[in-house]
PDB file of C-alpha atoms in Angstrom:
ATOM      1  CA  GLY A  15      -9.252  -6.185  -3.632  1.00 91.00           C
ATOM      2  CA  ALA A  16     -11.497  -6.462  -6.739  1.00 93.00           C
ATOM      3  CA  SER A  17     -14.765  -5.465  -5.043  1.00 96.00           C
ATOM      4  CA  ASP A  18     -15.771  -2.603  -2.802  1.00 97.00           C
ATOM      5  CA  ALA A  19     -16.280  -4.835   0.067  1.00 98.00           C
ATOM      6  CA  ASP A  20     -12.771  -6.466  -0.269  1.00 98.00           C
ATOM      7  CA  MET A  21     -11.054  -3.080  -0.846  1.00 96.00           C
ATOM      8  CA  ALA A  22     -12.624  -2.065   2.362  1.00 98.00           C
ATOM      9  CA  LEU A  23     -11.526  -5.102   4.263  1.00 98.00           C
ATOM     10  CA  ALA A  24      -7.885  -4.434   3.030  1.00 97.00           C
ATOM     11  CA  VAL A  25      -8.130  -0.683   4.171  1.00 95.00           C
ATOM     12  CA  ASN A  26      -9.414  -1.833   7.655  1.00 97.00           C
ATOM     13  CA  ARG A  27      -6.607  -4.439   7.863  1.00 98.00           C
ATOM     14  CA  LEU A  28      -3.973  -1.665   7.041  1.00 95.00           C
ATOM     15  CA  ILE A  29      -5.485   0.489   9.925  1.00 94.00           C
ATOM     16  CA  GLU A  30      -4.858  -2.438  12.182  1.00 97.00           C
ATOM     17  CA  LEU A  31      -1.317  -3.054  10.843  1.00 96.00           C
ATOM     18  CA  LYS A  32      -0.483   0.819  11.226  1.00 93.00           C
ATOM     19  CA  GLY A  33       0.392   0.911   7.467  1.00 92.00           C
ATOM     20  CA  GLY A  34       1.658  -1.359   4.851  1.00 94.00           C
ATOM     21  CA  PHE A  35      -0.066  -3.517   2.166  1.00 95.00           C
ATOM     22  CA  ALA A  36      -2.811  -5.871   1.946  1.00 97.00           C
ATOM     23  CA  VAL A  37      -4.603  -7.907  -0.786  1.00 98.00           C
ATOM     24  CA  ALA A  38      -8.166  -9.313  -0.056  1.00 98.00           C
ATOM     25  CA  SER A  39     -10.615 -11.515  -1.795  1.00 98.00           C
ATOM     26  CA  GLN A  40     -14.036 -12.941  -1.227  1.00 97.00           C
ATOM     27  CA  GLY A  41     -13.986 -11.680   2.490  1.00 98.00           C
ATOM     28  CA  LYS A  42     -10.461 -12.859   3.265  1.00 98.00           C
ATOM     29  CA  ILE A  43      -7.011 -11.346   3.470  1.00 99.00           C
ATOM     30  CA  LEU A  44      -4.714 -13.211   1.287  1.00 98.00           C
ATOM     31  CA  ALA A  45      -1.631 -11.581   1.766  1.00 98.00           C
ATOM     32  CA  GLU A  46      -0.187  -8.552   3.891  1.00 98.00           C
ATOM     33  CA  LEU A  47       2.905  -6.659   4.737  1.00 97.00           C
ATOM     34  CA  ALA A  48       2.884  -4.569   8.021  1.00 97.00           C
ATOM     35  CA  LEU A  49       4.929  -1.360   7.632  1.00 94.00           C
ATOM     36  CA  PRO A  50       4.082   0.347  10.853  1.00 94.00           C
ATOM     37  CA  ILE A  51       7.204   2.834  10.770  1.00 92.00           C
ATOM     38  CA  ALA A  52       5.607   5.680   8.879  1.00 84.00           C
ATOM     39  CA  GLY A  53       3.807   3.367   6.746  1.00 81.00           C
ATOM     40  CA  LEU A  54       7.094   2.882   4.868  1.00 82.00           C
ATOM     41  CA  MET A  55       9.217   0.877   7.072  1.00 91.00           C
ATOM     42  CA  SER A  56       9.471  -2.389   9.278  1.00 95.00           C
ATOM     43  CA  HIS A  57      11.320  -3.866  11.960  1.00 95.00           C
ATOM     44  CA  GLN A  58      11.243  -7.273  10.189  1.00 96.00           C
ATOM     45  CA  PRO A  59      14.277  -8.791   8.612  1.00 97.00           C
ATOM     46  CA  PHE A  60      14.942  -8.478   4.913  1.00 95.00           C
ATOM     47  CA  GLU A  61      13.979 -12.032   4.224  1.00 97.00           C
ATOM     48  CA  SER A  62      10.613 -11.717   5.900  1.00 97.00           C
ATOM     49  CA  ILE A  63       9.987  -8.521   3.849  1.00 96.00           C
ATOM     50  CA  THR A  64      10.905 -10.223   0.715  1.00 96.00           C
ATOM     51  CA  GLN A  65       8.847 -13.260   1.207  1.00 98.00           C
ATOM     52  CA  SER A  66       5.763 -10.987   2.134  1.00 97.00           C
ATOM     53  CA  LEU A  67       6.191  -9.021  -1.064  1.00 96.00           C
ATOM     54  CA  GLU A  68       6.204 -12.107  -3.105  1.00 97.00           C
ATOM     55  CA  GLU A  69       2.988 -13.341  -1.599  1.00 98.00           C
ATOM     56  CA  LEU A  70       1.400  -9.867  -2.190  1.00 97.00           C
ATOM     57  CA  ARG A  71       2.488  -9.892  -5.845  1.00 97.00           C
ATOM     58  CA  THR A  72       1.047 -13.488  -6.203  1.00 97.00           C
ATOM     59  CA  ALA A  73      -2.203 -12.454  -4.617  1.00 98.00           C
ATOM     60  CA  ALA A  74      -2.352  -9.295  -6.630  1.00 97.00           C
ATOM     61  CA  HIS A  75      -1.890 -11.123  -9.813  1.00 96.00           C
ATOM     62  CA  SER A  76      -4.391 -13.803  -9.120  1.00 97.00           C
ATOM     63  CA  LEU A  77      -6.981 -11.026  -8.914  1.00 97.00           C
ATOM     64  CA  GLY A  78      -6.060  -9.926 -12.465  1.00 95.00           C
ATOM     65  CA  CYS A  79      -3.485  -7.402 -11.690  1.00 94.00           C
ATOM     66  CA  ALA A  80      -1.126  -7.085 -14.822  1.00 92.00           C
ATOM     67  CA  LEU A  81       1.519  -4.745 -13.422  1.00 89.00           C
ATOM     68  CA  PRO A  82       4.711  -6.615 -12.617  1.00 90.00           C
ATOM     69  CA  GLU A  83       5.241  -4.741  -9.453  1.00 90.00           C
ATOM     70  CA  PRO A  84       1.948  -3.481  -8.351  1.00 89.00           C
ATOM     71  CA  PHE A  85       2.934  -2.191  -4.905  1.00 87.00           C
ATOM     72  CA  LEU A  86       5.878  -0.100  -6.113  1.00 81.00           C
ATOM     73  CA  GLN A  87       3.474   2.358  -7.839  1.00 74.00           C
ATOM     74  CA  VAL A  88       1.348   2.596  -4.725  1.00 75.00           C
ATOM     75  CA  ALA A  89       4.483   3.255  -2.652  1.00 74.00           C
ATOM     76  CA  PHE A  90       5.361   6.336  -4.740  1.00 72.00           C
ATOM     77  CA  LEU A  91       2.129   7.897  -4.252  1.00 69.00           C
ATOM     78  CA  ALA A  92       2.886   8.886  -0.767  1.00 65.00           C
ATOM     79  CA  LEU A  93       6.394  10.262  -1.339  1.00 68.00           C
ATOM     80  CA  PRO A  94       5.862  14.008  -1.254  1.00 64.00           C
ATOM     81  CA  VAL A  95       9.342  14.586  -2.765  1.00 70.00           C
ATOM     82  CA  ILE A  96       8.335  13.424  -6.143  1.00 71.00           C
ATOM     83  CA  PRO A  97       6.651  16.128  -8.278  1.00 72.00           C
ATOM     84  CA  HIS A  98       2.750  16.763  -8.593  1.00 81.00           C
ATOM     85  CA  LEU A  99       0.179  15.671  -6.145  1.00 81.00           C
ATOM     86  CA  LYS A 100       0.932  13.478  -3.176  1.00 80.00           C
ATOM     87  CA  MET A 101      -1.150  11.846  -0.669  1.00 77.00           C
ATOM     88  CA  THR A 102       0.322  12.223   3.039  1.00 79.00           C
ATOM     89  CA  ASP A 103      -1.108  11.542   6.475  1.00 77.00           C
ATOM     90  CA  ARG A 104      -1.731  15.389   6.531  1.00 84.00           C
ATOM     91  CA  GLY A 105      -3.701  15.482   3.418  1.00 85.00           C
ATOM     92  CA  LEU A 106      -3.217  16.029  -0.334  1.00 86.00           C
ATOM     93  CA  PHE A 107       0.096  17.882  -1.073  1.00 87.00           C
ATOM     94  CA  ASP A 108       0.927  19.955  -4.230  1.00 87.00           C
ATOM     95  CA  VAL A 109       4.627  19.380  -4.676  1.00 84.00           C
ATOM     96  CA  ASN A 110       4.885  22.125  -7.409  1.00 85.00           C
ATOM     97  CA  GLU A 111       3.241  24.743  -5.192  1.00 88.00           C
ATOM     98  CA  PHE A 112       4.796  23.208  -2.072  1.00 89.00           C
ATOM     99  CA  ASN A 113       1.514  23.520   0.060  1.00 90.00           C
ATOM    100  CA  PHE A 114      -1.464  21.509   0.862  1.00 93.00           C
ATOM    101  CA  VAL A 115      -4.546  21.523  -1.305  1.00 91.00           C
ATOM    102  CA  LYS A 116      -7.469  23.047   0.307  1.00 85.00           C
TER     103      LYS A 116
END
């Protein structure tokens, strides 16, 4: 989303989906992808995931996002194996110090 209200709408939709990606604009969800397995994986077939990702990219670009793969950057934020600070379901993790930030 490009506004606080739309970002809140997208986050609340992600809670309902139990993880994934969502794009919202003007009070509506434009595109979404449910990733209910640890917020990283889906039971859906590859073709369905590919279609949803294309819809997400198109929706993000329609809101002015210039990144070619906007959701790839977001996906890496949660991977605690890549150095520096990472977001996890248990809090902010410092990979270099191998502990949670207090």
